[in-house]
Short mmCIF file of C-alpha atoms and ligand atoms in Angstrom, two decimals:
data_model
loop_
_atom_site.label_atom_id
_atom_site.label_comp_id
_atom_site.label_asym_id
_atom_site.label_seq_id
_atom_site.Cartn_x
_atom_site.Cartn_y
_atom_site.Cartn_z
CA MET A 25 162.20 104.88 54.11
CA SER A 26 159.36 107.22 53.29
CA GLY A 27 156.06 105.36 53.37
CA LEU A 28 157.47 102.00 54.56
CA LEU A 29 155.15 102.12 57.57
CA ALA A 30 152.41 104.31 56.11
CA GLY A 31 149.17 103.76 57.99
CA LYS A 32 150.73 101.48 60.63
CA ARG A 33 149.69 101.98 64.24
CA LEU A 34 152.58 101.11 66.55
CA LEU A 35 153.08 100.76 70.29
CA VAL A 36 156.71 101.41 71.24
CA THR A 37 157.93 100.62 74.76
CA GLY A 38 161.30 101.49 76.27
CA VAL A 39 161.93 105.20 75.70
CA ILE A 40 163.77 106.75 78.65
CA THR A 41 166.30 109.06 76.93
CA ASP A 42 166.83 110.16 73.37
CA ALA A 43 169.68 107.63 73.21
CA SER A 44 167.20 104.78 73.84
CA ILE A 45 166.94 102.32 70.96
CA ALA A 46 163.17 102.79 71.26
CA PHE A 47 163.49 106.54 70.65
CA SER A 48 165.24 105.90 67.32
CA VAL A 49 162.60 103.32 66.41
CA ALA A 50 159.78 105.77 67.19
CA LYS A 51 161.48 108.56 65.22
CA LEU A 52 162.18 106.44 62.12
CA ALA A 53 158.74 104.87 62.28
CA GLN A 54 157.07 108.29 62.29
CA GLU A 55 159.28 109.41 59.41
CA ALA A 56 158.16 106.27 57.56
CA GLY A 57 154.49 107.17 58.01
CA ALA A 58 153.50 105.35 61.22
CA THR A 59 151.36 106.62 64.08
CA VAL A 60 153.29 105.94 67.29
CA VAL A 61 152.05 105.54 70.85
CA LEU A 62 154.74 105.22 73.53
CA THR A 63 154.72 103.54 76.91
CA GLY A 64 156.90 104.78 79.74
CA PHE A 65 158.08 103.22 82.98
CA GLY A 66 158.67 105.09 86.23
CA ARG A 67 159.78 108.58 85.32
CA LEU A 68 156.75 109.46 83.21
CA SER A 69 157.39 113.20 83.05
CA LEU A 70 160.88 112.52 81.70
CA VAL A 71 159.51 110.17 79.03
CA GLU A 72 156.86 112.76 78.13
CA ARG A 73 159.59 115.38 77.72
CA ILE A 74 161.60 113.07 75.46
CA ALA A 75 158.44 112.19 73.48
CA LYS A 76 158.10 115.87 72.54
CA ARG A 77 161.45 115.62 70.70
CA LEU A 78 159.99 113.21 68.14
CA PRO A 79 159.00 114.57 64.71
CA GLN A 80 155.39 114.34 65.97
CA PRO A 81 155.01 114.47 69.77
CA ALA A 82 153.69 111.04 70.79
CA PRO A 83 151.31 110.20 73.63
CA VAL A 84 152.80 108.26 76.56
CA ILE A 85 150.95 105.54 78.49
CA GLU A 86 152.31 104.38 81.83
CA LEU A 87 153.38 100.72 81.71
CA ASP A 88 155.36 98.74 84.25
CA VAL A 89 155.50 95.52 82.34
CA THR A 90 155.52 93.51 85.59
CA ASN A 91 152.29 95.17 86.80
CA GLN A 92 149.23 93.10 85.86
CA GLU A 93 146.84 96.05 86.37
CA HIS A 94 148.87 98.13 83.91
CA LEU A 95 148.83 95.23 81.42
CA ASP A 96 145.08 94.65 81.83
CA GLY A 97 144.36 98.36 81.34
CA LEU A 98 146.63 98.75 78.31
CA PRO A 99 144.12 98.06 75.48
CA ALA A 100 141.69 100.72 76.73
CA LYS A 101 144.50 103.26 77.17
CA VAL A 102 145.86 102.54 73.68
CA ARG A 103 142.34 102.93 72.21
CA GLU A 104 142.27 106.52 73.52
CA HIS A 105 144.83 107.26 70.77
CA VAL A 106 144.45 104.64 67.99
CA ASP A 107 141.71 102.14 67.08
CA GLY A 108 144.04 99.13 67.01
CA LEU A 109 147.67 98.09 66.57
CA ASP A 110 149.67 96.75 63.64
CA GLY A 111 152.93 96.49 65.53
CA VAL A 112 154.45 96.36 69.01
CA VAL A 113 158.06 96.99 70.01
CA HIS A 114 159.47 95.46 73.20
CA SER A 115 162.60 97.45 74.08
CA ILE A 116 162.78 96.64 77.78
CA GLY A 117 165.50 95.14 79.92
CA PHE A 118 166.60 95.22 83.54
CA ALA A 119 168.68 93.12 85.93
CA PRO A 120 169.63 93.94 89.55
CA GLN A 121 173.33 94.64 90.05
CA SER A 122 173.93 91.28 91.77
CA ALA A 123 172.83 89.52 88.58
CA LEU A 124 175.67 91.07 86.57
CA GLY A 125 179.40 91.51 86.98
CA GLY A 126 180.91 88.12 87.76
CA THR A 127 178.95 86.92 90.80
CA PHE A 128 176.90 84.49 88.70
CA LEU A 129 177.33 81.65 91.19
CA GLU A 130 176.08 83.73 94.13
CA THR A 131 173.14 85.70 92.66
CA PRO A 132 170.03 84.98 94.75
CA TRP A 133 166.88 83.69 93.04
CA GLU A 134 164.93 86.84 93.97
CA ASP A 135 167.28 88.94 91.81
CA VAL A 136 167.37 86.38 88.99
CA SER A 137 163.57 86.22 89.03
CA GLN A 138 163.32 90.01 88.77
CA ALA A 139 165.66 90.01 85.77
CA LEU A 140 163.61 87.28 84.11
CA HIS A 141 160.28 88.94 84.93
CA VAL A 142 161.24 92.32 83.45
CA SER A 143 163.45 91.14 80.58
CA THR A 144 161.97 87.79 79.48
CA PHE A 145 158.44 87.00 80.70
CA SER A 146 157.38 90.56 79.87
CA TYR A 147 157.69 89.81 76.16
CA LYS A 148 154.85 87.32 76.47
CA SER A 149 152.91 89.61 78.86
CA LEU A 150 153.11 92.55 76.47
CA ALA A 151 152.08 90.43 73.49
CA VAL A 152 149.07 88.99 75.30
CA ALA A 153 148.03 92.44 76.57
CA CYS A 154 148.13 93.78 73.00
CA LEU A 155 146.42 90.80 71.38
CA PRO A 156 142.87 92.28 71.57
CA LEU A 157 144.18 95.30 69.63
CA MET A 158 145.69 93.23 66.80
CA ASP A 159 142.58 91.90 65.01
CA ALA A 160 144.19 92.24 61.61
CA GLY A 161 147.44 90.50 62.61
CA GLY A 162 150.72 92.36 62.85
CA SER A 163 154.31 92.28 63.98
CA ILE A 164 155.96 92.13 67.41
CA VAL A 165 159.66 92.92 67.62
CA GLY A 166 161.99 92.58 70.62
CA LEU A 167 165.57 93.69 71.25
CA THR A 168 168.21 91.22 72.33
CA PHE A 169 171.96 90.92 72.74
CA ASP A 170 172.75 87.64 70.96
CA ALA A 171 172.54 85.13 73.83
CA THR A 172 173.71 82.07 71.94
CA LYS A 173 177.07 82.54 73.69
CA ALA A 174 178.14 83.32 77.27
CA TYR A 175 179.89 86.68 77.80
CA PRO A 176 182.09 87.52 80.79
CA LEU A 177 180.15 89.61 83.35
CA TYR A 178 176.84 89.68 81.38
CA ASP A 179 175.77 86.74 83.54
CA TRP A 180 172.03 86.45 84.33
CA MET A 181 171.16 89.12 81.77
CA GLY A 182 172.55 86.67 79.21
CA VAL A 183 170.29 83.97 80.60
CA ALA A 184 167.35 86.39 80.48
CA LYS A 185 168.13 87.24 76.85
CA ALA A 186 168.41 83.55 75.91
CA GLY A 187 164.94 83.11 77.42
CA LEU A 188 163.66 86.15 75.54
CA GLU A 189 164.91 84.74 72.26
CA SER A 190 163.22 81.43 73.03
CA ALA A 191 159.99 83.18 74.13
CA SER A 192 159.94 84.94 70.77
CA ARG A 193 160.05 81.60 68.95
CA TYR A 194 157.21 80.28 71.13
CA LEU A 195 155.15 83.42 70.52
CA ALA A 196 155.78 82.97 66.79
CA MET A 197 154.32 79.48 67.17
CA TYR A 198 151.31 80.43 69.28
CA LEU A 199 150.43 83.72 67.54
CA GLY A 200 150.92 82.62 63.93
CA LYS A 201 147.26 81.63 63.73
CA HIS A 202 146.34 85.26 64.48
CA GLY A 203 148.55 86.47 61.62
CA ILE A 204 151.01 87.89 64.17
CA ARG A 205 154.77 87.60 63.62
CA SER A 206 157.36 87.68 66.42
CA ASN A 207 160.99 88.49 65.70
CA MET A 208 164.12 89.65 67.52
CA VAL A 209 166.74 92.18 66.52
CA ALA A 210 170.11 91.27 68.05
CA ALA A 211 171.92 94.60 68.32
CA GLY A 212 175.58 95.19 68.96
CA PRO A 213 176.54 97.32 71.99
CA LEU A 214 175.04 100.83 72.09
CA ARG A 215 175.66 103.56 74.65
CA THR A 216 172.28 103.83 76.32
CA MET A 217 171.18 104.17 79.93
CA ALA A 218 170.70 100.37 80.23
CA ALA A 219 174.21 99.79 78.87
CA LYS A 220 175.73 102.06 81.56
CA SER A 221 174.62 99.64 84.28
CA ILE A 222 176.38 96.65 82.65
CA PRO A 223 179.78 96.03 84.23
CA GLY A 224 182.50 95.40 81.66
CA PHE A 225 180.46 97.04 78.90
CA SER A 226 183.66 98.64 77.58
CA ASN A 227 184.98 95.14 76.76
CA PHE A 228 182.03 94.67 74.39
CA GLU A 229 182.64 98.12 72.96
CA ASP A 230 186.28 97.36 72.13
CA ALA A 231 185.52 93.90 70.71
CA TYR A 232 182.79 95.11 68.34
CA SER A 233 184.63 98.26 67.29
CA GLN A 234 187.76 96.28 66.46
CA HIS A 235 186.34 93.07 65.00
CA ALA A 236 182.97 93.74 63.33
CA PRO A 237 183.55 93.30 59.58
CA LEU A 238 181.52 96.41 58.76
CA GLY A 239 182.77 98.32 61.82
CA TRP A 240 180.40 99.29 64.62
CA ASP A 241 179.35 102.72 65.88
CA LEU A 242 178.48 102.51 69.59
CA ASN A 243 176.71 105.85 69.45
CA ASP A 244 174.42 105.15 66.49
CA PRO A 245 171.21 103.21 67.23
CA GLU A 246 169.80 103.99 63.77
CA PRO A 247 170.91 100.76 62.02
CA THR A 248 169.19 98.79 64.79
CA ALA A 249 166.07 100.96 64.57
CA ARG A 250 165.96 100.50 60.79
CA ALA A 251 165.92 96.72 61.19
CA VAL A 252 163.11 96.99 63.75
CA CYS A 253 161.11 99.18 61.33
CA ALA A 254 161.74 96.72 58.49
CA LEU A 255 160.41 93.84 60.61
CA LEU A 256 157.37 95.95 61.55
CA SER A 257 156.68 96.61 57.86
CA ASP A 258 154.97 94.45 55.25
CA TRP A 259 158.34 93.51 53.75
CA PHE A 260 158.89 90.48 56.03
CA PRO A 261 155.43 88.93 55.61
CA ALA A 262 156.57 85.31 55.96
CA THR A 263 159.29 85.74 58.60
CA THR A 264 158.62 84.84 62.21
CA GLY A 265 160.58 83.29 65.08
CA GLU A 266 163.69 84.85 63.53
CA MET A 267 166.63 86.75 65.01
CA VAL A 268 168.22 89.40 62.80
CA HIS A 269 171.72 90.52 63.79
CA VAL A 270 172.49 94.22 63.54
CA ASP A 271 176.07 94.16 64.79
CA GLY A 272 178.27 95.05 61.83
CA GLY A 273 178.64 91.29 61.25
CA TYR A 274 180.44 90.65 64.56
CA HIS A 275 178.54 87.42 65.25
CA ALA A 276 179.60 85.90 61.96
CA ARG A 277 183.35 85.77 62.53
CA ALA A 278 185.72 84.41 65.12
CA ALA A 279 187.26 87.31 67.03
N1 NAD B 7 172.34 99.13 74.58
C1 NAD B 7 172.79 97.98 74.13
O1 NAD B 7 174.02 97.77 74.00
C2 NAD B 7 171.85 96.90 73.73
C3 NAD B 7 172.28 95.89 72.86
C4 NAD B 7 171.38 94.86 72.51
C5 NAD B 7 170.09 94.87 73.03
N2 NAD B 7 169.71 95.87 73.89
C6 NAD B 7 168.35 95.81 74.42
O2 NAD B 7 167.60 96.89 73.92
C7 NAD B 7 166.50 97.13 74.80
C8 NAD B 7 166.42 98.63 75.09
O3 NAD B 7 167.54 99.04 75.84
P1 NAD B 7 168.36 100.36 75.55
O4 NAD B 7 169.76 99.94 75.34
O5 NAD B 7 167.68 101.21 74.54
O6 NAD B 7 168.37 101.07 76.98
P2 NAD B 7 167.34 102.10 77.69
O7 NAD B 7 167.85 102.23 79.09
O8 NAD B 7 167.23 103.33 76.89
O9 NAD B 7 165.96 101.30 77.64
C9 NAD B 7 165.61 100.29 78.58
C10 NAD B 7 164.15 100.53 78.89
O10 NAD B 7 163.62 99.49 79.72
C11 NAD B 7 162.60 100.12 80.48
N3 NAD B 7 162.16 99.29 81.61
C12 NAD B 7 162.92 98.80 82.63
N4 NAD B 7 162.13 98.15 83.51
C13 NAD B 7 160.85 98.22 83.03
C14 NAD B 7 159.58 97.75 83.47
N5 NAD B 7 159.44 97.07 84.63
N6 NAD B 7 158.48 98.01 82.71
C15 NAD B 7 158.58 98.70 81.55
N7 NAD B 7 159.75 99.18 81.08
C16 NAD B 7 160.87 98.94 81.81
C17 NAD B 7 163.25 101.41 80.93
O11 NAD B 7 162.30 102.35 81.38
C18 NAD B 7 163.93 101.85 79.63
O12 NAD B 7 163.07 102.68 78.88
C19 NAD B 7 166.75 96.27 76.04
O13 NAD B 7 166.03 95.06 75.90
C20 NAD B 7 168.23 95.97 75.92
O14 NAD B 7 168.62 94.80 76.61
C21 NAD B 7 170.55 96.87 74.24
#
């Protein structure tokens, strides 16, 4: 992939461990020639430690994507490291425990709204916060778990992901005039910190491992990260509002 992202300035959210999808994206993007700035949520010193494991240690900006002050201050903080952005990666998701695990009919609105704020609305918030940095157009990529179907126990996170996928299509529509593309990568299950908090995750693991036509490695985020890097590159110049599956082909066949 050498040179695929040469000269690109990227903001990558969502690194918390070196198993994070975002960590693989940042690593591959650097290897492909990009300059990467990370954002971190909560445990900043942990994110900074992980950032040092990248091929080039990357700066980390604090960003709680539900905090309007953080969002308003983002352009100035990014400009301390790069003079603009060509790409933004949204690799953020969260739902309170009551929103997952089979209590769909009882989950209170407060918990649903938190899931939607962090996992869905934040895609729009991040894009709008970064808009002043994207004068020359660019690419925004988000991570989803194909929400065109309902999965046992995934519950309100599935609803949040369906909203995220829709928000991406609306951003494609509203940001096209700025030369900005918005696309989703629908990854199969990967063993990350976020995945650990999903009840019944092992059911997904078994289904994908057994039924994906190409097979599926739960411990390898690189195929997903490669697709994100491809969408960030100049090789999808006329693609927006799209969802690319990186799931070993699982979505394409009846299990
Ligand atoms: N792991 C999977 O099986 C899988 C599959 C498909 C899609 N995804 C999606 O990929 C994305 C990244 O998840 P991951 O699996 O790499 O897990 P992860 O736990 O490594 O990353 C989730 C990130 O979300 C961040 N986050 C949570 N609340 C936030 C907030 N308020 N503001 C800013 N950041 C916040 C966390 O700090 C963390 O870095 C998520 O959108 C997830 O839903 C994951």
